[in-house]
Short mmCIF file of C-alpha atoms in Angstrom, two decimals:
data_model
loop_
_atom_site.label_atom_id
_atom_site.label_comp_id
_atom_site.label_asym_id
_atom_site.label_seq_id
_atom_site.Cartn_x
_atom_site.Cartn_y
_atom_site.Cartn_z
CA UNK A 1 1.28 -2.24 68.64
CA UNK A 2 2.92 -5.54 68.46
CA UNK A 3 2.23 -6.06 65.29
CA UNK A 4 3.40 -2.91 64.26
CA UNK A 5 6.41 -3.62 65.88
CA UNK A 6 7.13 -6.98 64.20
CA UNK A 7 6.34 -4.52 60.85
CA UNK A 8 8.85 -2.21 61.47
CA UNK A 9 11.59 -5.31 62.37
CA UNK A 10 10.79 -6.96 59.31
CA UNK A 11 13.35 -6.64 56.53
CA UNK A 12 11.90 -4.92 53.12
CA UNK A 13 12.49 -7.92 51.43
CA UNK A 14 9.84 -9.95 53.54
CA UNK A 15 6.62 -11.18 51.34
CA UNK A 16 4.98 -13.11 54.48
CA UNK A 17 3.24 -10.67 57.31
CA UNK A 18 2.72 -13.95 59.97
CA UNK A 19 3.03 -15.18 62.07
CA UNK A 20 3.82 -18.48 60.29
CA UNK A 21 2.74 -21.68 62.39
CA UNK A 22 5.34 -24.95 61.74
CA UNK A 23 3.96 -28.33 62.90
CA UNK A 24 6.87 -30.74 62.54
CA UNK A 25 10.49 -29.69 64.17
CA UNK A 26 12.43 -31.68 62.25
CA UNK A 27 14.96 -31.10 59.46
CA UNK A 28 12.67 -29.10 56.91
CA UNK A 29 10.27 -28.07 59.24
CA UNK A 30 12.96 -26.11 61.68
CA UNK A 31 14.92 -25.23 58.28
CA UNK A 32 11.83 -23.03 57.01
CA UNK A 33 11.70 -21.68 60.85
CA UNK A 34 15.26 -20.52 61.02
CA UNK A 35 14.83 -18.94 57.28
CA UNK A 36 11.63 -17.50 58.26
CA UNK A 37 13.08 -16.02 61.65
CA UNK A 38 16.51 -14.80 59.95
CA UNK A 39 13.80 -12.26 57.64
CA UNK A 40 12.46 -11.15 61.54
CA UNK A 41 8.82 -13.15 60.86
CA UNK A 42 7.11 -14.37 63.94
CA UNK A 43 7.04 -18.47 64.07
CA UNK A 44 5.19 -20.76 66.57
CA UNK A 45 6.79 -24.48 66.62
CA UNK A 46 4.54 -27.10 67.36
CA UNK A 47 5.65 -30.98 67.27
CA UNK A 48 4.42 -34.55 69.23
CA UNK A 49 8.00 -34.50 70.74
CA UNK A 50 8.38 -31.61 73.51
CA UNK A 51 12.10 -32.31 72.50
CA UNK A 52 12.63 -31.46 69.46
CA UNK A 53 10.55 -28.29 69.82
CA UNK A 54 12.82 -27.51 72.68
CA UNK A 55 15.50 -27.64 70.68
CA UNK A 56 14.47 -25.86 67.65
CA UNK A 57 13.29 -23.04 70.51
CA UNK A 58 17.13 -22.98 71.35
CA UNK A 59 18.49 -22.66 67.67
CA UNK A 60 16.58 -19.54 67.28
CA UNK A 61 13.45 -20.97 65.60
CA UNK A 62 10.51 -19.36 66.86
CA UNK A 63 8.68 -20.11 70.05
CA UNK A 64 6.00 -22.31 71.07
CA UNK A 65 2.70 -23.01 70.61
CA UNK A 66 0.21 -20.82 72.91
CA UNK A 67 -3.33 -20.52 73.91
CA UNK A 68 -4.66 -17.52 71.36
CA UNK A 69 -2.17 -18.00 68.21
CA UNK A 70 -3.51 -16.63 65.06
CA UNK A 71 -1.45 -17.55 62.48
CA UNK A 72 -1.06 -16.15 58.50
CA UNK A 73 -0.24 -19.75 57.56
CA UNK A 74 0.37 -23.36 58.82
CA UNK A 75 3.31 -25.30 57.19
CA UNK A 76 3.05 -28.90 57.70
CA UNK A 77 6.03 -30.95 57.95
CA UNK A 78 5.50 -34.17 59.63
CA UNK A 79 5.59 -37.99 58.00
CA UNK A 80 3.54 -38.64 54.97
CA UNK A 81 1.85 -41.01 56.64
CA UNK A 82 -0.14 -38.99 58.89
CA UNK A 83 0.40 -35.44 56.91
CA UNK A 84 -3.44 -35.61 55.72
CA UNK A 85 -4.91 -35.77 59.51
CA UNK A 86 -2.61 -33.25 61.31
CA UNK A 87 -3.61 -30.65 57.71
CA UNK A 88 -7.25 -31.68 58.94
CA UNK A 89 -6.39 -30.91 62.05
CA UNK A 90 -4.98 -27.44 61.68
CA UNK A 91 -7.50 -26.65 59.24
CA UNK A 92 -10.23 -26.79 61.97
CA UNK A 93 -7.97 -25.11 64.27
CA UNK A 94 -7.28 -22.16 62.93
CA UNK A 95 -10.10 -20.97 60.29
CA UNK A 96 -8.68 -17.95 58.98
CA UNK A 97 -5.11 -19.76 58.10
CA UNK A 98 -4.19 -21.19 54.66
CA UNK A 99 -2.75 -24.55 55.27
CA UNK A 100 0.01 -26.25 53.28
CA UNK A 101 2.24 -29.50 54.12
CA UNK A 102 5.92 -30.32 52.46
CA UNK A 103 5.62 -34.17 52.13
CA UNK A 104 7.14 -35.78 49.14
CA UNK A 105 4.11 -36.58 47.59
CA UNK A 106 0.87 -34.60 46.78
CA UNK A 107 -2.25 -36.56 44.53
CA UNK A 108 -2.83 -38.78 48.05
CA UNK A 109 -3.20 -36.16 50.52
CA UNK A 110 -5.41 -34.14 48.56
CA UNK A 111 -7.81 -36.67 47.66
CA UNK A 112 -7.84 -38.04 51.50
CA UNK A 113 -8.77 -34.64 52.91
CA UNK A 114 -11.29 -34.05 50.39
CA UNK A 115 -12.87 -37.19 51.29
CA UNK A 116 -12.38 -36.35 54.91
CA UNK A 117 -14.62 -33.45 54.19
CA UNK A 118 -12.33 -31.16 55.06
CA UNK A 119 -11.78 -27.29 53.89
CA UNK A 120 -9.50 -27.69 50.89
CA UNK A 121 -10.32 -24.12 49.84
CA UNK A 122 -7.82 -23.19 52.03
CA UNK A 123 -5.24 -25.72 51.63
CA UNK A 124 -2.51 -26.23 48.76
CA UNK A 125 0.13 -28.79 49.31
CA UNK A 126 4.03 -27.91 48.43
CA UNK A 127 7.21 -29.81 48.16
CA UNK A 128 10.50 -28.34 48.87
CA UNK A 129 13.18 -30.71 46.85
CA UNK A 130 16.00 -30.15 49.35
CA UNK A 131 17.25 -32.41 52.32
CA UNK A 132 20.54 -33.72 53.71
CA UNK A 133 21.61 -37.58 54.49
CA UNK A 134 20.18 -36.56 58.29
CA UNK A 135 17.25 -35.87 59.77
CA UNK A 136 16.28 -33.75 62.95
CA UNK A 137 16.26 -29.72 64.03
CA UNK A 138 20.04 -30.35 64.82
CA UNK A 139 20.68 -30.48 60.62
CA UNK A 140 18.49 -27.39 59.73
CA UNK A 141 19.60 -24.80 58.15
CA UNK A 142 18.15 -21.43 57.49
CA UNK A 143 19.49 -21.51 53.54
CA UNK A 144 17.97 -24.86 52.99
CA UNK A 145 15.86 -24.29 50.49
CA UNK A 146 18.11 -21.35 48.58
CA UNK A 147 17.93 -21.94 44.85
CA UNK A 148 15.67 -25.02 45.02
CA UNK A 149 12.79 -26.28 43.16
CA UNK A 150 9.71 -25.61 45.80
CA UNK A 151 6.62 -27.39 43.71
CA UNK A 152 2.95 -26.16 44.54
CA UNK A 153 0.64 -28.52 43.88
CA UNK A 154 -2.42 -26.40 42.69
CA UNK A 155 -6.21 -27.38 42.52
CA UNK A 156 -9.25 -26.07 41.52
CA UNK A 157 -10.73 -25.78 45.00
CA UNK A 158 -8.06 -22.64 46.03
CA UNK A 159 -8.38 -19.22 44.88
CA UNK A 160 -5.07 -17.32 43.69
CA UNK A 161 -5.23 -15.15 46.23
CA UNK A 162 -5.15 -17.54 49.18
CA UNK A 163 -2.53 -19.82 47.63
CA UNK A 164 -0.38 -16.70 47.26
CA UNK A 165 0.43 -17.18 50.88
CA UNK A 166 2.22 -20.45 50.31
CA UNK A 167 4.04 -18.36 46.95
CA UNK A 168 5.37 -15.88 49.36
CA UNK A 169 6.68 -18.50 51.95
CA UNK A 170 8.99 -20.41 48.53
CA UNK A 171 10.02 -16.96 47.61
CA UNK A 172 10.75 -15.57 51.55
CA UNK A 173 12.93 -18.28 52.03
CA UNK A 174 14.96 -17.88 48.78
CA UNK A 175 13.28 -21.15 46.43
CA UNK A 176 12.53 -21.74 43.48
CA UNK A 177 8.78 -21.57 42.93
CA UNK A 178 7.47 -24.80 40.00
CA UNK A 179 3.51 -24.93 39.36
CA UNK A 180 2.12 -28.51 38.79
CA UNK A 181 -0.80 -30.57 39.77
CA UNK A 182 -0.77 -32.90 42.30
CA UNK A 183 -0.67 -36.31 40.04
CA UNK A 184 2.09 -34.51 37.69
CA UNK A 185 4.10 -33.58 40.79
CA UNK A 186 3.92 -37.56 42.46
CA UNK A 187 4.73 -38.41 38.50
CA UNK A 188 7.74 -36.47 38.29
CA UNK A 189 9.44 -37.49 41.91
CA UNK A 190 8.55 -41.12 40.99
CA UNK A 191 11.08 -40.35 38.49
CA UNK A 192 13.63 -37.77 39.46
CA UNK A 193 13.59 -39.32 43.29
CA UNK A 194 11.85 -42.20 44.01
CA UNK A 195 12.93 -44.65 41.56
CA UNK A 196 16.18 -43.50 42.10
CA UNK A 197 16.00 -44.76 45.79
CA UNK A 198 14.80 -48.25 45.43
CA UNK A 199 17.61 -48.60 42.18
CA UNK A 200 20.45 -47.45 44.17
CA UNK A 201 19.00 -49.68 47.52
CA UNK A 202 18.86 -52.45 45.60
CA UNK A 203 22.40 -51.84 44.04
CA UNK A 204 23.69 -51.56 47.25
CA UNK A 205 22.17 -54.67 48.60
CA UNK A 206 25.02 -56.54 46.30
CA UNK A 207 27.57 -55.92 48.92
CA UNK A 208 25.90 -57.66 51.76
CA UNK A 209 27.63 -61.06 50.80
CA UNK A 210 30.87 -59.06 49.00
CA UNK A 211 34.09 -59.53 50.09
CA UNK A 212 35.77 -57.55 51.33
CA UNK A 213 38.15 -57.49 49.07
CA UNK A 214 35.69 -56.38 46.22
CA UNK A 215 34.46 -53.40 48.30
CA UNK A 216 38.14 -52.63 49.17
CA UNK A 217 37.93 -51.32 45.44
CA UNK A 218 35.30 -49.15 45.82
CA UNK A 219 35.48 -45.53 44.13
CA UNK A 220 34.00 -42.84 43.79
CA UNK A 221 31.51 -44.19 40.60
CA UNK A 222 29.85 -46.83 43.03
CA UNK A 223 29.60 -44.29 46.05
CA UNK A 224 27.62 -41.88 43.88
CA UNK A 225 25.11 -45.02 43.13
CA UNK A 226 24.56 -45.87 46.47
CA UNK A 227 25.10 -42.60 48.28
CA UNK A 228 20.95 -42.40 49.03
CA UNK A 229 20.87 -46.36 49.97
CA UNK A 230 21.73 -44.90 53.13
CA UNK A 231 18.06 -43.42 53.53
CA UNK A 232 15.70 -44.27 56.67
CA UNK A 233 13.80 -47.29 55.37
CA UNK A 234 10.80 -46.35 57.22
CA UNK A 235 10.38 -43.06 55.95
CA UNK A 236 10.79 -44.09 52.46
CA UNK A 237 8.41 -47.39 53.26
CA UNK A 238 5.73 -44.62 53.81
CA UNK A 239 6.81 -42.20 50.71
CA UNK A 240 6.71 -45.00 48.17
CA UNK A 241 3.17 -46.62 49.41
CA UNK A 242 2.00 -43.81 49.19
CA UNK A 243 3.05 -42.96 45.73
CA UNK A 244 3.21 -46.62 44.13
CA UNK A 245 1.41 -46.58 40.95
CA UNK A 246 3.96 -44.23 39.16
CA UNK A 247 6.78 -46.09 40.98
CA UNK A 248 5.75 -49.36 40.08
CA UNK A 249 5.25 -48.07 36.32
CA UNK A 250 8.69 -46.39 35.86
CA UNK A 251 10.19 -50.20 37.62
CA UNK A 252 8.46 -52.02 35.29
CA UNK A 253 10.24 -49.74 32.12
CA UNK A 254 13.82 -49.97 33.97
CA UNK A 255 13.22 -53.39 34.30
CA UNK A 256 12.82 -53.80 30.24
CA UNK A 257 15.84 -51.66 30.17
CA UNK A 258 17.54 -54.15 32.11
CA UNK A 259 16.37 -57.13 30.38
CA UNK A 260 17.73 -55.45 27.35
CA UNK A 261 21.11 -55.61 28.93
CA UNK A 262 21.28 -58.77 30.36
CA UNK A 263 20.12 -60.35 26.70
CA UNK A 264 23.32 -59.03 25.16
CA UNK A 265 25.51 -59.78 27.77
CA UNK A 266 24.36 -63.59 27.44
CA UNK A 267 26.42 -63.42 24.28
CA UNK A 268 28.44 -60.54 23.81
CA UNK A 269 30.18 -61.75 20.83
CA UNK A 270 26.72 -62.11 18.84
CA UNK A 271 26.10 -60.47 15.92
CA UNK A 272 24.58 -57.20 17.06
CA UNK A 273 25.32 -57.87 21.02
CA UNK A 274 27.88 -54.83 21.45
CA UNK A 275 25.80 -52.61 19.26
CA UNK A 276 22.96 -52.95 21.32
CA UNK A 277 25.62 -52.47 24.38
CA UNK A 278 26.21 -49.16 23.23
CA UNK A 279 23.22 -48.10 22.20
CA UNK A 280 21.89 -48.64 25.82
CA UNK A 281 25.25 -46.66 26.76
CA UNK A 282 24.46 -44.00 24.91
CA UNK A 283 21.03 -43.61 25.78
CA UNK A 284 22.43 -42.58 29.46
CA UNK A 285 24.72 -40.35 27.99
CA UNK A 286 21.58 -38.41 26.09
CA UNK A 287 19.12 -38.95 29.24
CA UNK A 288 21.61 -37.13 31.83
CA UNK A 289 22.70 -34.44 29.44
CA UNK A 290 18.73 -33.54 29.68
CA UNK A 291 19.17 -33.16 33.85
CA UNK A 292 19.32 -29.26 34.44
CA UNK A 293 22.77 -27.75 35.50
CA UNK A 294 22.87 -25.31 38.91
CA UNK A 295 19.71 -23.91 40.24
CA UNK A 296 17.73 -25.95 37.75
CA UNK A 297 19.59 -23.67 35.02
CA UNK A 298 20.51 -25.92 31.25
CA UNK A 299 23.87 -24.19 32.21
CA UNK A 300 27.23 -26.82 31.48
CA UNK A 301 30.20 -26.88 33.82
CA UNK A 302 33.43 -27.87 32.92
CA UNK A 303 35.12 -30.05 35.77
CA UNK A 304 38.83 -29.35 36.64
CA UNK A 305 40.62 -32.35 38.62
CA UNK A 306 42.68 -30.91 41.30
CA UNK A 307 44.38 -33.49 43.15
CA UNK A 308 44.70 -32.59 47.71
CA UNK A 309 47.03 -34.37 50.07
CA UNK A 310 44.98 -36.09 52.85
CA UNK A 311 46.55 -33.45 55.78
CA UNK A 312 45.22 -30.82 57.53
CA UNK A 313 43.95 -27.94 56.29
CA UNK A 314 44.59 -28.86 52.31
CA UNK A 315 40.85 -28.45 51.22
CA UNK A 316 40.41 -25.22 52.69
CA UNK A 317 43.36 -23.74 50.91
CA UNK A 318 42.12 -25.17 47.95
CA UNK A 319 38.89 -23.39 48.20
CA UNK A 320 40.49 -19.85 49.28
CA UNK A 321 42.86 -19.97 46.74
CA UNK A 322 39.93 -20.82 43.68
CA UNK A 323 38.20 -17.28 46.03
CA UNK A 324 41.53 -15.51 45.27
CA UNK A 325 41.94 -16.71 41.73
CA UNK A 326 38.40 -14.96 41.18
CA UNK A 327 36.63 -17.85 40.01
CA UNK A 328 33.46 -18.91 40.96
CA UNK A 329 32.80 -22.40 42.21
CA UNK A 330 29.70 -24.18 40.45
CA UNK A 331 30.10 -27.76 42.51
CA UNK A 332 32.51 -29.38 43.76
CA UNK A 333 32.75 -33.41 44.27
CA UNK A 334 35.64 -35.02 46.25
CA UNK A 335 36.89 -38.53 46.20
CA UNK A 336 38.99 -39.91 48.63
CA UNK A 337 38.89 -43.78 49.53
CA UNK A 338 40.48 -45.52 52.31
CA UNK A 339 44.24 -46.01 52.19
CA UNK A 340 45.08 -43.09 49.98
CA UNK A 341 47.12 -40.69 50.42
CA UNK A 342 45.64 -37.94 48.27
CA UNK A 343 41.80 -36.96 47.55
CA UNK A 344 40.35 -35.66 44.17
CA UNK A 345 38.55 -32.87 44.16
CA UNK A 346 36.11 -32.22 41.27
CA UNK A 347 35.68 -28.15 41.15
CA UNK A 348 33.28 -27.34 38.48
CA UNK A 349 33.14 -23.76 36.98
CA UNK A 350 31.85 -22.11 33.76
CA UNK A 351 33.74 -23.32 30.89
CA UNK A 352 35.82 -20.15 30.09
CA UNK A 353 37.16 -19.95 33.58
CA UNK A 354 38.56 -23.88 33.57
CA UNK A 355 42.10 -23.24 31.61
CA UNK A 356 42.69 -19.81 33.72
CA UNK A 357 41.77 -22.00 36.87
CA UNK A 358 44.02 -25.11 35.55
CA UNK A 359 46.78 -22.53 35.15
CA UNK A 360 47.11 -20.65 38.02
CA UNK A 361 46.52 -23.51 40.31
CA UNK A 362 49.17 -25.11 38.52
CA UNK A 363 51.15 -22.24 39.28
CA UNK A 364 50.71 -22.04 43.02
CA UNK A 365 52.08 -25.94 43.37
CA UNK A 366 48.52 -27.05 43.18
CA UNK A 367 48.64 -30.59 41.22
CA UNK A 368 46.11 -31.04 38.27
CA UNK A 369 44.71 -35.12 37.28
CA UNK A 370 44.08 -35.36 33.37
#
């Protein structure tokens, strides 16, 4: 009867039966809780700190772990560092479940539970790409994951049918579901993520010894650069041991890159020096053009500079008046360093919209940089 009951709740929509069983209450692991619980599907929370599954329990989460819990499927979201034993771990404890974890990197974790012995048939590892700058069930969010590349890591030891479990989960909570193998998967966040990480921490270890002065100049350009330096060191001590050979590879081409750099700088009036300046230049220009546009759509966005007094209230008029103007907002960027008086805001829309937008913000007093 229960079961029928939780049926019957269950919006149309709904792909997963559960109940789903999260081990981890932190940011993603709460996050796919709330999204799961906002379609009406049964969760259990389980975590090592009574704490934060009390406090996922009060955000609406699911409930705890009990004596008798069957679950559909486990989702895994604890360090990377110990992700292979607890996926052991819930393997043996609940036979009938298909297991899958959401650490950042794949090739490892399979190989050390197949050399664990464990039953692989019934586990597939995933990777959500979505986050924010903080960590904890306090920063979930039930729309998370909405429009985000969600990687399954596939391998030969897991039928279709049983990995369709994990497909419904991406899919339930609004993803976007990308098929690789484990070792492409660690190749491609060495790239897109984790080489990104150690370039803009060791960017950002320049201003240690700055002075002040120097950083007093600091704009938006250099925030964007060092915006992730700001990551927990431990957590990304265990993400890149764990996925060093393709780190250490792509570091060892950047570094050539560099050197390439620094030779023409040595003499920059040399015959050939700014050529090879701008060739170097322009390679960025052609290697970012190739990053996909909004929900990993090649879609362009033209960006429209609106400039907001630093009062009250000023951004949020900005953004109802773009909702009564009837165009959609794409992204939007702001800029606002210390001691100014106004911020920038960088709304991005479709190109077609950008001179109606320009115009009729214009219009309503709004003023427009460039």
């Amino acid at each position: 009867m229960a079961d029928a009951q939780r049926a019957e709740s269950r919006p149309s929509e709904s792909r997963l039966a559960g109940p789903v069983r999260v081990v981890g209450a932190g940011l993603l692991g709460t996050s796919v809780a709330l999204g799961l619980r906002s379609r009406g599907i049964e969760v259990i929370l389980d975590d090592a700190s009574p704490t934060h599954v009390a406090i996922a329990r009060d955000l609406g989460a699911g409930r705890a772990a009990a004596p008798g819990d069957a679950p559909e499927l486990v989702v895994v979201a604890v360090p990377p560092d110990v992700t292979a034993r607890v996926v052991a771990a819930e393997l043996d404890a609940y036979p009938d479940a298909v297991v899958t974890d959401v650490a950042s990197v794949k090739a490892g974790i399979l190989a050390e539970l197949v050399a664990a012995g464990a039953d692989v048939s019934r586990y597939i590892g995933s990777h959500p790409l979505a986050g924010r700058e903080r960590g904890g069930p306090l920063s979930a969010r039930a729309d998370l994951f909405a429009g985000r590349p969600w990687v399954v890591a596939a391998h030969d030891a897991i039928s279709y049918r049983r990995a369709s479990a994990v497909d419904d989960l991406i899919l339930d909570l609004g993803a976007t579901l990308v098929e690789m193998t484990p070792e492409e998967h660690d190749r491609g966040v060495a790239l897109i993520s984790h080489v990104p990480q150690v370039v803009s921490s060791v960017m950002a270890r320049r201003f240690i010894d700055a002075p002040n002065a120097a950083l007093g100049l600091a704009g938006q350009g250099v925030r964007d650069v060092t915006r992730i330096a700001a990551s927990d060191p431990d957590l990304w001590v265990q993400i890149l041991g764990a996925n060093a050979e393709p780190v250490h590879d792509i570091l060892l081409a950047f570094r050539d890159d560099l050197d390439r750099f620094i030779a023409a700088l040595e003499a920059p009036t040399a015959p050939g020096a700014r050529r090879q300046v701008a060739e170097e230049l322009a390679g960025g220009n052609t290697g970012v053009a190739r990053l996909p546009g909004k929900h990993g759509t090649d879609k362009r966005f033209t960006t429209v500079i609106v400039m907001v007094d630093d009062r009250p209230g000023q951004l949020a008029r900005l953004l109802a008046e773009i909702g009564e103007i009837g165009v959609n907002l794409e992204d939007l960027r702001l800029e606002h360093s210390p001691g100014r008086q106004v911020g920038l805001a960088e709304v991005q829309v479709v190109p077609e919209a950008a001179a109606r937008l320009t115009d009729e913000l214009a219009a309503r007093g709004w003023r427009i940089a460039g």
